[in-house]
XYZ file of C-alpha atoms in Angstrom:
605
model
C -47.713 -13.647 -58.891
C -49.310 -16.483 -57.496
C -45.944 -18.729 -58.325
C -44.019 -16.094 -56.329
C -46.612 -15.668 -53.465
C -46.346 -19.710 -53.009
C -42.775 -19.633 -52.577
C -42.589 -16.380 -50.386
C -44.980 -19.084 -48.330
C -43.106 -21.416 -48.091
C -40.236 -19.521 -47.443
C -42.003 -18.401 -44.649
C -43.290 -21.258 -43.245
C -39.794 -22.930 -43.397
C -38.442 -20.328 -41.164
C -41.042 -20.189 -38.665
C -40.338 -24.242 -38.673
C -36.441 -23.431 -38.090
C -37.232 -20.822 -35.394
C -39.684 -23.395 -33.655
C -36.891 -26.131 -34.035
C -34.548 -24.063 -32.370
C -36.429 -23.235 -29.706
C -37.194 -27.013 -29.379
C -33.595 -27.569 -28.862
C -32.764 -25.110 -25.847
C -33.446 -27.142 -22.519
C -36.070 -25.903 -19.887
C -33.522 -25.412 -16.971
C -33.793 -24.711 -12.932
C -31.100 -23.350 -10.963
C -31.619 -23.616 -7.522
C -29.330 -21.537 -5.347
C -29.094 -22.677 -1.414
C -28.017 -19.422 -0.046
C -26.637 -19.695 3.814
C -25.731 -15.969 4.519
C -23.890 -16.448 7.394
C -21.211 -14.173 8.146
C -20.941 -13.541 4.787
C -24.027 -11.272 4.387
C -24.901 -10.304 8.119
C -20.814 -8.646 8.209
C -20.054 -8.121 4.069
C -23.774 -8.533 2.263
C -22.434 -10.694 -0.129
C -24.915 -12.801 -0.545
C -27.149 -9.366 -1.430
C -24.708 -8.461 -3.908
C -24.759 -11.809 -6.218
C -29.133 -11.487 -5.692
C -28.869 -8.613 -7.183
C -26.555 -9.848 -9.964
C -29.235 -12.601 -10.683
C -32.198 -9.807 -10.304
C -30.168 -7.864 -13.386
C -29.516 -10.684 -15.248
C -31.951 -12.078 -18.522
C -33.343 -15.198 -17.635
C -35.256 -16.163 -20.607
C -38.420 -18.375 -20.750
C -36.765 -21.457 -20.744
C -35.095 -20.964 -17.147
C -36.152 -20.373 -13.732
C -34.445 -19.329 -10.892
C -34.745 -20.628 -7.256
C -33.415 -19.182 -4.416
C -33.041 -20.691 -0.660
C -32.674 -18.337 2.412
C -31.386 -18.696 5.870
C -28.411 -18.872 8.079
C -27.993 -15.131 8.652
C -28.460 -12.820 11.425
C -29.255 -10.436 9.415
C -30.235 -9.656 5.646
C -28.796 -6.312 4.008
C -31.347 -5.966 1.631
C -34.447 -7.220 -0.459
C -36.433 -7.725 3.138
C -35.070 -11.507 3.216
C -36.220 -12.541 6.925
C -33.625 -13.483 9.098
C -36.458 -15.947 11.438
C -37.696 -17.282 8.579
C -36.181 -20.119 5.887
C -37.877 -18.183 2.703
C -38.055 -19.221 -1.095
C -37.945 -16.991 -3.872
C -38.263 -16.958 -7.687
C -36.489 -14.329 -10.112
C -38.986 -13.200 -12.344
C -38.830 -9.872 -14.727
C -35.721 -8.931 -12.533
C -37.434 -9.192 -9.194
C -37.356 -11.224 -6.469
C -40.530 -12.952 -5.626
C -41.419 -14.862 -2.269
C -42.913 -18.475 -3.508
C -42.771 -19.579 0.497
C -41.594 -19.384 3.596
C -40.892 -21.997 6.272
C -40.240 -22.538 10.022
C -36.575 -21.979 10.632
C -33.826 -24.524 10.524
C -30.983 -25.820 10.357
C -29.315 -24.589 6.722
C -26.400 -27.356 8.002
C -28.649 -29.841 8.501
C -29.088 -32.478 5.687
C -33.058 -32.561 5.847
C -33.098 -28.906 5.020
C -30.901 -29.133 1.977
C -32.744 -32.201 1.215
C -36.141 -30.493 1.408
C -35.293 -27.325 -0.872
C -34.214 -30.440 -3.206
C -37.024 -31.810 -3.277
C -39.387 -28.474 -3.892
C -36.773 -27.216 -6.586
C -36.836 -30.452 -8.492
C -40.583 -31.248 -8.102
C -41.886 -27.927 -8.599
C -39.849 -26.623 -11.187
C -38.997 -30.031 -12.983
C -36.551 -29.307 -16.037
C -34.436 -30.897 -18.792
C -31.835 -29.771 -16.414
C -30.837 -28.564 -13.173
C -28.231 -27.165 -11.357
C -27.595 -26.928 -7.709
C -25.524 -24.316 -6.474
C -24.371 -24.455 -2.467
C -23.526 -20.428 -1.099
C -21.252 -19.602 1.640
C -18.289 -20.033 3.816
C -16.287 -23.578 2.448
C -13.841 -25.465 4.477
C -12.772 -28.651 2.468
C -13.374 -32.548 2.704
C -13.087 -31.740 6.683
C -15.267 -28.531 7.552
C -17.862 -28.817 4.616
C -20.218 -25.682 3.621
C -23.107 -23.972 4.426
C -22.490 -22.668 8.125
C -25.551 -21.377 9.981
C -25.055 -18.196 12.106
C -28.646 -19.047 13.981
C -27.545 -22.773 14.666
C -24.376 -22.002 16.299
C -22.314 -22.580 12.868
C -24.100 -25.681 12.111
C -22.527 -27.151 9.090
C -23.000 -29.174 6.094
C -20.567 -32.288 6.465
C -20.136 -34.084 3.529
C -21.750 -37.243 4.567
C -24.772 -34.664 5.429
C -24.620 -33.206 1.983
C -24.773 -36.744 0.211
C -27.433 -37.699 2.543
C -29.376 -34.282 1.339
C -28.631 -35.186 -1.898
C -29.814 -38.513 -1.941
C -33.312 -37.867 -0.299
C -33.716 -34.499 -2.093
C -33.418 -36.057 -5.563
C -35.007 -39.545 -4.704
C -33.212 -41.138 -7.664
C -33.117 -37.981 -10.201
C -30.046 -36.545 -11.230
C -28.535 -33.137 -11.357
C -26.689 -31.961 -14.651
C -24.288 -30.120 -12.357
C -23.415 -29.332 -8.405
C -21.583 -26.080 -7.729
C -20.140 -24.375 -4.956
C -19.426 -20.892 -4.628
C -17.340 -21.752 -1.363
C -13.750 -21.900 -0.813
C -12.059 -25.131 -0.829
C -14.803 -27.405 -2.206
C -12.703 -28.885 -5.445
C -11.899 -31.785 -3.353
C -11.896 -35.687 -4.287
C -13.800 -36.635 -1.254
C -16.210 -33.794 -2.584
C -16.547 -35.255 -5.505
C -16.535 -38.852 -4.348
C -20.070 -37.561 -2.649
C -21.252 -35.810 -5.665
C -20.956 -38.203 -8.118
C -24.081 -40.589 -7.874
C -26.196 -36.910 -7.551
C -25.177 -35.040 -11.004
C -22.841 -35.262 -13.923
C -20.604 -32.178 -13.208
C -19.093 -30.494 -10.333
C -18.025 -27.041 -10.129
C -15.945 -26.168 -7.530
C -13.150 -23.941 -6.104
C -9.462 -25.793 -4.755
C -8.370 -21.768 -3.074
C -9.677 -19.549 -1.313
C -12.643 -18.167 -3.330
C -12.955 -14.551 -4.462
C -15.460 -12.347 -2.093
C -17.594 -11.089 -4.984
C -18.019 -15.200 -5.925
C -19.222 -16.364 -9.273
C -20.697 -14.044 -12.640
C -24.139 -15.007 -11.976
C -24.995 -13.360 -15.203
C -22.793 -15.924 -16.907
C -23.997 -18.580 -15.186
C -27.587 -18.013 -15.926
C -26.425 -17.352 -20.111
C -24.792 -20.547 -20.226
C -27.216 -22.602 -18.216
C -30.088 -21.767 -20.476
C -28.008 -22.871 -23.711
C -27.962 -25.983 -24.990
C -24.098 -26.470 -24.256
C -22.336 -29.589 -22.835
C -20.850 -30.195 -19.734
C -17.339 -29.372 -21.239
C -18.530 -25.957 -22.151
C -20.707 -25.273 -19.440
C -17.847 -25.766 -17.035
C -15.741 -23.718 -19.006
C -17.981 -20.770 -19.423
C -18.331 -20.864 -15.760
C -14.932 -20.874 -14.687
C -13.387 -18.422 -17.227
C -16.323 -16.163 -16.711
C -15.391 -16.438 -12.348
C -11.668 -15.480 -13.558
C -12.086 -13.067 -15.490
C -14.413 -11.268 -12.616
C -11.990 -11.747 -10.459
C -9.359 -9.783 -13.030
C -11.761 -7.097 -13.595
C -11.716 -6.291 -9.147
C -7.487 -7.075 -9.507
C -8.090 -10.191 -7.851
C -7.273 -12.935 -10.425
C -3.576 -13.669 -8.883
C -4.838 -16.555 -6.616
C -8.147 -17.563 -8.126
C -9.012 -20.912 -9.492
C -12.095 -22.410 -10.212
C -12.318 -25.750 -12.103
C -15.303 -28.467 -13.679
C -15.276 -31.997 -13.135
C -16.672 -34.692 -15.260
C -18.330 -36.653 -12.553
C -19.696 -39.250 -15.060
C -16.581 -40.562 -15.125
C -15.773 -40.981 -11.787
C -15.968 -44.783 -11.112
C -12.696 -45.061 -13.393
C -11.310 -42.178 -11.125
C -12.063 -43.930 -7.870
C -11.007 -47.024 -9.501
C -7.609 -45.305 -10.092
C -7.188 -43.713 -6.772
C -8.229 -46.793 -4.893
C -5.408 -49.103 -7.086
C -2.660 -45.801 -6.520
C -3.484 -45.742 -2.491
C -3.099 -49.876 -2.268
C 0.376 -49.227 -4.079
C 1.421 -46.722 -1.463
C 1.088 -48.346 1.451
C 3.136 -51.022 0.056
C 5.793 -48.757 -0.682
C 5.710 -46.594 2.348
C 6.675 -50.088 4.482
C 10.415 -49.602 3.465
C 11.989 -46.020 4.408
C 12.498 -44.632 1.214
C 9.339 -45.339 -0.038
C 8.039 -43.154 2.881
C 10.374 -40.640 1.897
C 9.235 -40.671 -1.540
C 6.264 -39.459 -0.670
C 6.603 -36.958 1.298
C 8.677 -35.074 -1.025
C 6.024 -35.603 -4.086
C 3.648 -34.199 -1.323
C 6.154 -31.301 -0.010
C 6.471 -30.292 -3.976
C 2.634 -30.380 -4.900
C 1.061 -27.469 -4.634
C -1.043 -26.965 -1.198
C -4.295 -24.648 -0.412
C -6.286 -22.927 1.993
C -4.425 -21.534 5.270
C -4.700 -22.223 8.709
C -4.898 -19.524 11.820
C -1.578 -18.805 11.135
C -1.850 -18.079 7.843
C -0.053 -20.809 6.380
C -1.451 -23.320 4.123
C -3.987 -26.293 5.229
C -4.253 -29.923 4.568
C -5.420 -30.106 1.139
C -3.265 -30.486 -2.267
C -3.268 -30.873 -5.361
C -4.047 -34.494 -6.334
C -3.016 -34.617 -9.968
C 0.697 -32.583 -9.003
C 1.148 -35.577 -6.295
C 0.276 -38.131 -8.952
C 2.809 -37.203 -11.184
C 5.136 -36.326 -8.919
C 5.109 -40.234 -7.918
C 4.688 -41.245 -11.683
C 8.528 -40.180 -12.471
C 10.428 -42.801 -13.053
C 13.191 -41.876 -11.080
C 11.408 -42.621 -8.002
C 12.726 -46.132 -6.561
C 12.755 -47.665 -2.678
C 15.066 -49.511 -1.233
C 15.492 -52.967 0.329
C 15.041 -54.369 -2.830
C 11.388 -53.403 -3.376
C 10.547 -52.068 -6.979
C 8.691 -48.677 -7.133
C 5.835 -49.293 -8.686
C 5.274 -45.678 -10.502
C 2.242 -47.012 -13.161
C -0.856 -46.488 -10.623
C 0.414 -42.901 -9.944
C 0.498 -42.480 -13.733
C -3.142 -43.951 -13.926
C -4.041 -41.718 -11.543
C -2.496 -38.836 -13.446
C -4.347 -39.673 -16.537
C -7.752 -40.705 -15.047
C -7.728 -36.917 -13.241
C -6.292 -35.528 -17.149
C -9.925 -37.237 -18.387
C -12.132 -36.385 -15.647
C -11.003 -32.450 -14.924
C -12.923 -30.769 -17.924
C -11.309 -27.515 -17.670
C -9.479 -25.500 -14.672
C -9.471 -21.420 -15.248
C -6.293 -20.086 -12.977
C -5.209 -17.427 -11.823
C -1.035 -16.853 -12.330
C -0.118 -17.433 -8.765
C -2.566 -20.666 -9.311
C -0.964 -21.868 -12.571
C 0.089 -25.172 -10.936
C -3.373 -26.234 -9.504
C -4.799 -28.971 -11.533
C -8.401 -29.370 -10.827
C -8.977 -31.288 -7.674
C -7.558 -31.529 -4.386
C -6.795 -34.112 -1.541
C -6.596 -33.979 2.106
C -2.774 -35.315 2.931
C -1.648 -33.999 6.618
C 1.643 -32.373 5.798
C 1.267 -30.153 9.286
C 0.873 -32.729 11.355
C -2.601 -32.472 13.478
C -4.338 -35.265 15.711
C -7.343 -34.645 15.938
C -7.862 -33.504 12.498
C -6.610 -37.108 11.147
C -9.113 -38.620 13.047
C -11.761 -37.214 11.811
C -10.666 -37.610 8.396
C -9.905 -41.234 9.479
C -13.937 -41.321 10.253
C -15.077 -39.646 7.408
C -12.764 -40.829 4.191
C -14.737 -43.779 2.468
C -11.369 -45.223 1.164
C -10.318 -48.206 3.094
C -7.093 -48.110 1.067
C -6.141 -44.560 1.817
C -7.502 -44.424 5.451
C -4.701 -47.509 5.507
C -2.146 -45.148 4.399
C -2.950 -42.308 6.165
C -3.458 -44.238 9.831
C -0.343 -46.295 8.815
C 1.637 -42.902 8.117
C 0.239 -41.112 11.650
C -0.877 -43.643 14.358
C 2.133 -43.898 16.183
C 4.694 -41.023 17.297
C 7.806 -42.554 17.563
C 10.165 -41.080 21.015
C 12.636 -40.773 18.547
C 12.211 -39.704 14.477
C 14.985 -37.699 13.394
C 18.411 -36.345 14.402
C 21.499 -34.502 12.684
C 24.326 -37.031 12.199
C 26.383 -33.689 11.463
C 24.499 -30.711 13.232
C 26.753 -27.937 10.760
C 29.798 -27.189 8.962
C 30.501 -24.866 6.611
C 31.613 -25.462 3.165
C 32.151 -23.977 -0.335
C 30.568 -20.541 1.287
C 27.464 -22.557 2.587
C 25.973 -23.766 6.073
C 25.818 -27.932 5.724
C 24.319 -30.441 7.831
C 23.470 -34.129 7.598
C 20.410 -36.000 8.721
C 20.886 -39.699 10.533
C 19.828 -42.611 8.171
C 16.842 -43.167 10.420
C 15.579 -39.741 9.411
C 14.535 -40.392 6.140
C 11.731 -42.223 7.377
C 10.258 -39.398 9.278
C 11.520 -36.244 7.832
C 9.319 -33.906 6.737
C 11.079 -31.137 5.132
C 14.381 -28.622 6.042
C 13.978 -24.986 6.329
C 16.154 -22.068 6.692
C 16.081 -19.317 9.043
C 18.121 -16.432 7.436
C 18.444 -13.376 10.373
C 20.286 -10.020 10.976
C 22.704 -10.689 13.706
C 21.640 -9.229 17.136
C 24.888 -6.835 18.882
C 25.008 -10.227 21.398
C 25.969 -12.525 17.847
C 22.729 -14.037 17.985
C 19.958 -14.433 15.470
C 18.123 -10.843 15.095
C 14.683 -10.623 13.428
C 14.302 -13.009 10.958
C 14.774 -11.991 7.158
C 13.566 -15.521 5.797
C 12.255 -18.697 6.475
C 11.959 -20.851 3.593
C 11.942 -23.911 2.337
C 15.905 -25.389 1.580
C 15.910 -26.734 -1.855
C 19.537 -27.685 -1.787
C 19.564 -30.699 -0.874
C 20.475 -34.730 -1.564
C 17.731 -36.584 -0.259
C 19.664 -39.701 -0.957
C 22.543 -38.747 1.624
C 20.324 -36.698 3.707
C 22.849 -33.660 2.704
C 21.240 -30.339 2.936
C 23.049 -26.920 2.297
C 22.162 -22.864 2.233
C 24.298 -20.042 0.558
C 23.391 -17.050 1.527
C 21.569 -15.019 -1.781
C 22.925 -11.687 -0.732
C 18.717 -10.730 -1.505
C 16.428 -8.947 0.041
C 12.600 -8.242 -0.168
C 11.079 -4.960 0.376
C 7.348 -4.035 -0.003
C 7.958 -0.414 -0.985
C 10.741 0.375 0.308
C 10.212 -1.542 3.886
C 12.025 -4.552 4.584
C 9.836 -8.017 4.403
C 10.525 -10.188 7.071
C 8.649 -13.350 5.014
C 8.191 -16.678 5.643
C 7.541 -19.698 2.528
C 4.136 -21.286 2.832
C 4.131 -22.926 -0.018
C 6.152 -24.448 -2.785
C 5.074 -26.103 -5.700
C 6.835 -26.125 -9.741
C 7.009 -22.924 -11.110
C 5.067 -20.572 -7.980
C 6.022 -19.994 -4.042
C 3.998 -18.718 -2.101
C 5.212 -16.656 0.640
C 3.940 -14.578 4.022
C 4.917 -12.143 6.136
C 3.362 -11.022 9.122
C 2.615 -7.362 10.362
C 0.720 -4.432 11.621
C -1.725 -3.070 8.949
C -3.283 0.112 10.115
C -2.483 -1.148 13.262
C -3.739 -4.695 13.573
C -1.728 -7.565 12.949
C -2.851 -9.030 10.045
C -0.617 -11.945 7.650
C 0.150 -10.578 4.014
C 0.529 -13.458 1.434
C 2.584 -12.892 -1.438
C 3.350 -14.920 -4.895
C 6.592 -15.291 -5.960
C 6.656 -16.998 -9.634
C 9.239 -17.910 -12.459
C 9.544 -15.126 -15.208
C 11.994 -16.533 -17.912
C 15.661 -16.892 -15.679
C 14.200 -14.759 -12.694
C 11.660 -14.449 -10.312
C 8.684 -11.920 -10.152
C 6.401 -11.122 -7.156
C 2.729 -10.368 -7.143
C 0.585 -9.230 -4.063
C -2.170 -11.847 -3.198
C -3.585 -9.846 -0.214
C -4.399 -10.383 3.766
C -5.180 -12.960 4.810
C -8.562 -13.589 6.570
C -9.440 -16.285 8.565
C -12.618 -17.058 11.133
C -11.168 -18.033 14.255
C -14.930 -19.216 15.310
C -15.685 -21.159 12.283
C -12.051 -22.260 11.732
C -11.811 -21.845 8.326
C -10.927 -18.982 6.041
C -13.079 -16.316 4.904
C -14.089 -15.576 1.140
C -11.122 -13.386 -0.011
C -7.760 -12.266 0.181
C -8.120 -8.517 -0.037
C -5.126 -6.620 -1.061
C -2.977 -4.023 0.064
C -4.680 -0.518 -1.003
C -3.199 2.875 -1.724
C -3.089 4.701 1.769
C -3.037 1.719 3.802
C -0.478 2.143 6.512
C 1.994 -1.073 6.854
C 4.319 -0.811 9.593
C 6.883 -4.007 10.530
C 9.085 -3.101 13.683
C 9.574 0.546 14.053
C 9.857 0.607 10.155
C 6.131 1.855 8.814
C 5.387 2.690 5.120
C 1.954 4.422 2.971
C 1.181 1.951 0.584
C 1.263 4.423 -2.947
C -1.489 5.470 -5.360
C -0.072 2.687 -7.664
C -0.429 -0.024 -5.608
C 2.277 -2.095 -3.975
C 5.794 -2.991 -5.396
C 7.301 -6.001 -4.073
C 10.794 -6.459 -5.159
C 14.307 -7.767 -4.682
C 16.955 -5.414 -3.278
C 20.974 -6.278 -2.047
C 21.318 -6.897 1.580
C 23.028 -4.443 3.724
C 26.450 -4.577 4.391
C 26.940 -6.490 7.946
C 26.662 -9.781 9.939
C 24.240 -12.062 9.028
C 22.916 -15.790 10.855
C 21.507 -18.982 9.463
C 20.301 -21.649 11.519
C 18.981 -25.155 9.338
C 15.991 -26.839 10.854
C 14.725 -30.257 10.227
C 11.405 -30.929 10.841
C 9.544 -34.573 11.105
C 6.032 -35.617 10.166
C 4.519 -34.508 13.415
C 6.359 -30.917 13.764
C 9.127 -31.751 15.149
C 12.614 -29.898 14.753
C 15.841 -30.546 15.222
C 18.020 -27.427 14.463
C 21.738 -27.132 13.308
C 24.450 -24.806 15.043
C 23.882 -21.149 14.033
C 26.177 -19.910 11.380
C 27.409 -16.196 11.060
C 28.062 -14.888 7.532
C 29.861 -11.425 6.979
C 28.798 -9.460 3.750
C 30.457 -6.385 2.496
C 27.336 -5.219 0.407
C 28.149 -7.119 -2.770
C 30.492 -10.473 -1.261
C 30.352 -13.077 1.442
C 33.827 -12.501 2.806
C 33.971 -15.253 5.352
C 31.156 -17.598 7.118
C 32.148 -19.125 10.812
C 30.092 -21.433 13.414
């Protein structure tokens, strides 16, 4: 007995030596959370809605959560003060007030800087994440706008300079931002001496924002960056699926150890390009690797901002079939070091399938030309090499940029038009604007404007066939316009009255096999006073009344069907427009095409 007893000892003690090994090896972890409310809670109560996801969630011993509030008019819940900057802790699923401050600033950098500081001093941890919470706008609006400081924001140079002073030469394990628009490389490029990971959003972010109960699991494990990015952007995604809101989502995780080899890349790729964009086609090069990468965001109008997707533009360039004239040599091996330095540094991307081409990190590039906005890029980029490009590109406006050596003739069933040979070194892309003819023979309501794809960009030869299509959202005729174009998804808007308010729909339309398929992505919702979008795009809903001329439709229990129908028999117009780098057109002659419901018969000018 006392042989067995011994070994029932030890066999004791050698798993109460396991169980105190194992909890040896889980980190102690802080999260802080800098929560600006803004519009986002006073309007929404967003920001109440992902508390109370952290107050339900099991934070175990190892972990504490710490929560900064301001920026809001006005708190929904939990008694946050809206006069007050006030710090919490979530302990045994409540929230409880460590502090409260004078109010500032939640834009300012000494105010980020400060909460820094108290997070990292007071609750010092193996590791510790920083998560930024509101309204995003990109490398050029930053985060973090405060409703009681007129919108003050966080620029990035203001969030490095937080950074830097908060930390005082500590280092976070990650930065995240459940903002829109934040997966940026100038976001990153400002991250990177501060923590080893970014987390961070190249769309329009989701309303309901991250699965803070996922976050807090995965923090408190002993995982590695890899997988800690990855649990947090699958877990976003598949919240996102479980509201029906996955179509445009993407959230990605970047390895910001390994940035200096990225910058190093990106620097030697930008010196390349303004070399090549000296000669014509080398311009021209790149602004069709930058028309076919995939863009994000939108813009008042509800078409898509300045930012895309840095990897798609690398490779794009990398091709060898990419060469400039005047006996200059393309020089495609920096874009493919670009390509595979952003392959090593983006961890993991979780998309959703309207967001399959988005690769982990965008980059501002002004494809809609705007003045003032490249200036204050111009001030704000840190690369000398791309500021080069992008000043080189934009500082001067030409009287003349491009004209129609042929202004339309029809051939082989199609409207055809060629661009002079100065064009190609200021075209920006050719569109198509596909109408109904009016009783007078001229162009009706729109049906289309999109993108022409048929084209010879050595020539300057562009073409459109009519597709004898249609779109209807249930039954109503879209009149749509392309915002977007990238490899395998389009992304399209229309514009109309949605329970009587003008509001712009955005649609997907992707490649299924040898046809297309089209998903709903939702309105459209942009602050006018902040100038950048709001958190969502929220989609059409049964009984939701959509009405586009005199034309009005109830949106069905099921949801919306978008779908391709056969025109009409009748008279139809297309008019080719050419547009340069700084929006401006020069249009073809307007072309009538007569269709008998299943043939073009004839097509005059």
């Amino acid at each position: 007995m006392k042989r067995i007893a011994a070994f029932a000892l030890t066999g004791l003690l050698a798993c109460a030596a396991l169980l105190l090994a194992s909890c040896g090896n889980a980190p102690s972890t802080t999260l802080l959370v800098y929560l600006c409310g803004s519009s986002l809670e006073s309007d929404y109560g967003i920001a109440s809605e992902n508390i109370d996801e952290l107050l339900n969630a099991d934070i175990p011993a190892n972990m504490h959560v710490v929560i900064e509030t301001g920026g809001c008019d006005s708190w929904q819940s939990h008694d946050i003060p809206s006069d007050k900057l006030a710090r919490y802790e979530v302990k045994d699923h409540e929230l409880v007030e460590v502090g409260q401050l004078d109010l500032a600033s939640m834009g300012e950098a000494s105010t980020l800087s400060d909460f820094i500081n108290f997070g990292t001093t007071t609750y010092p941890a193996d590791r510790t994440m920083l998560l930024l919470w509101d309204h995003g706008g990109g490398t050029l609006k930053g985060a973090c706008f405060d409703e009681k400081f007129g919108d003050d924001k966080l620029t990035l140079p203001e969030m490095a300079q937080g950074l830097e002073e908060g930390l005082a030469g500590k280092r976070l394990t990650a930065i995240g931002f459940d903002a829109c628009l934040m997966a940026d490389y100038e976001v990153a490029q400002a991250a990177a001496p501060h923590a080893d990971l970014l987390v961070a959003s190249q769309a329009v972010e989701m309303g309901a924002g991250w699965d803070y109960a996922a976050l807090v699991k995965t923090l408190s494990q002993p995982t590695d960056p890899k997988a800690l990015g990855t649990s947090i952007c699958d877990a976003y995604l598949a919240k996102c699926a479980a509201s029906g809101k996955d179509a445009s989502a993407t959230l990605s995780a970047v390895d910001l150890t390994k940035f200096d080899a990225l910058q190093k890349a990106f620097e030697a790729f930008a010196s390349d390009l303004n070399d090549e964009v000296s000669v014509p086609d080398g311009r021209l090069a790149l602004t069709i690797a930058a028309h076919s990468s995939t863009s994000f965001g939108t813009d008042s109008s509800g078409r898509m901002s300045n930012l895309i997707d840095l990897a798609s533009i690398a490779e794009e360039l990398a091709e060898d079939d990419w060469n400039t004239s005047s006996g200059q040599t393309s020089r495609p091996e920096s874009a493919r070091a670009l390509a595979e330095a952003l392959g090593s540094s983006v961890l993991h991307v979780a998309n959703g399938p309207a967001r399959k081409d988005a690769k982990g990190l965008s980059v501002y590039y002004p494809m809609r030309y705007d003045a003032d906005e490249i200036d204050a890029y111009l001030a704000l980029s840190e690369s000398e090499n791309y500021r080069s490009l992008i000043d080189g590109l934009y500082d001067d406006v030409p009287a003349t940029t491009i004209g129609l050596a042929d202004d339309g003739h029809i051939a082989d069933g199609a409207l055809q038009v060629t661009l002079t040979p100065e064009s190609r070194k200021y075209v920006g892309y050719v569109c198509c604007i596909f109408s109904e003819r009016s009783e007078d023979g001229s162009p009706g309501m729109p049906i289309s404007i999109t993108y022409v794809e048929d084209g010879n960009w050595d020539t300057l030869e562009f073409s459109y066939a009519p597709t004898g299509k249609r779109l209807l959202l249930d039954g109503l005729d879209l009149s749509f316009f392309q915002a977007d174009h990238s490899e395998s998804v389009d992304t399209l808007g229309a514009l109309f009255m949605l329970n009587e308010e003008l509001k712009t729909f955005r649609f997907a339309r992707m490649k299924d096999g040898d046809s297309w398929r089209y998903e709903q992505l939702g309105i459209v919702n942009f602050d006018n006073d902040l100038g950048v979008p709001s958190k969502d795009l929220t989609p059409l809903k049964p009984g939701d009344v959509v009405r586009m001329g005199k034309e009005k439709i109830v949106i069905g229990a099921n949801g919306p069907t978008i779908a391709e129908a056969p025109l009409r028999a009748g008279a139809y117009t297309c008019q080719l427009v050419a547009v340069d780098l700084f929006g401006k057109e020069v249009a073809s002659k307007v072309a009538t095409f007569e269709f008998d419901g299943s043939t073009w018969s004839s097509a005059t000018i």
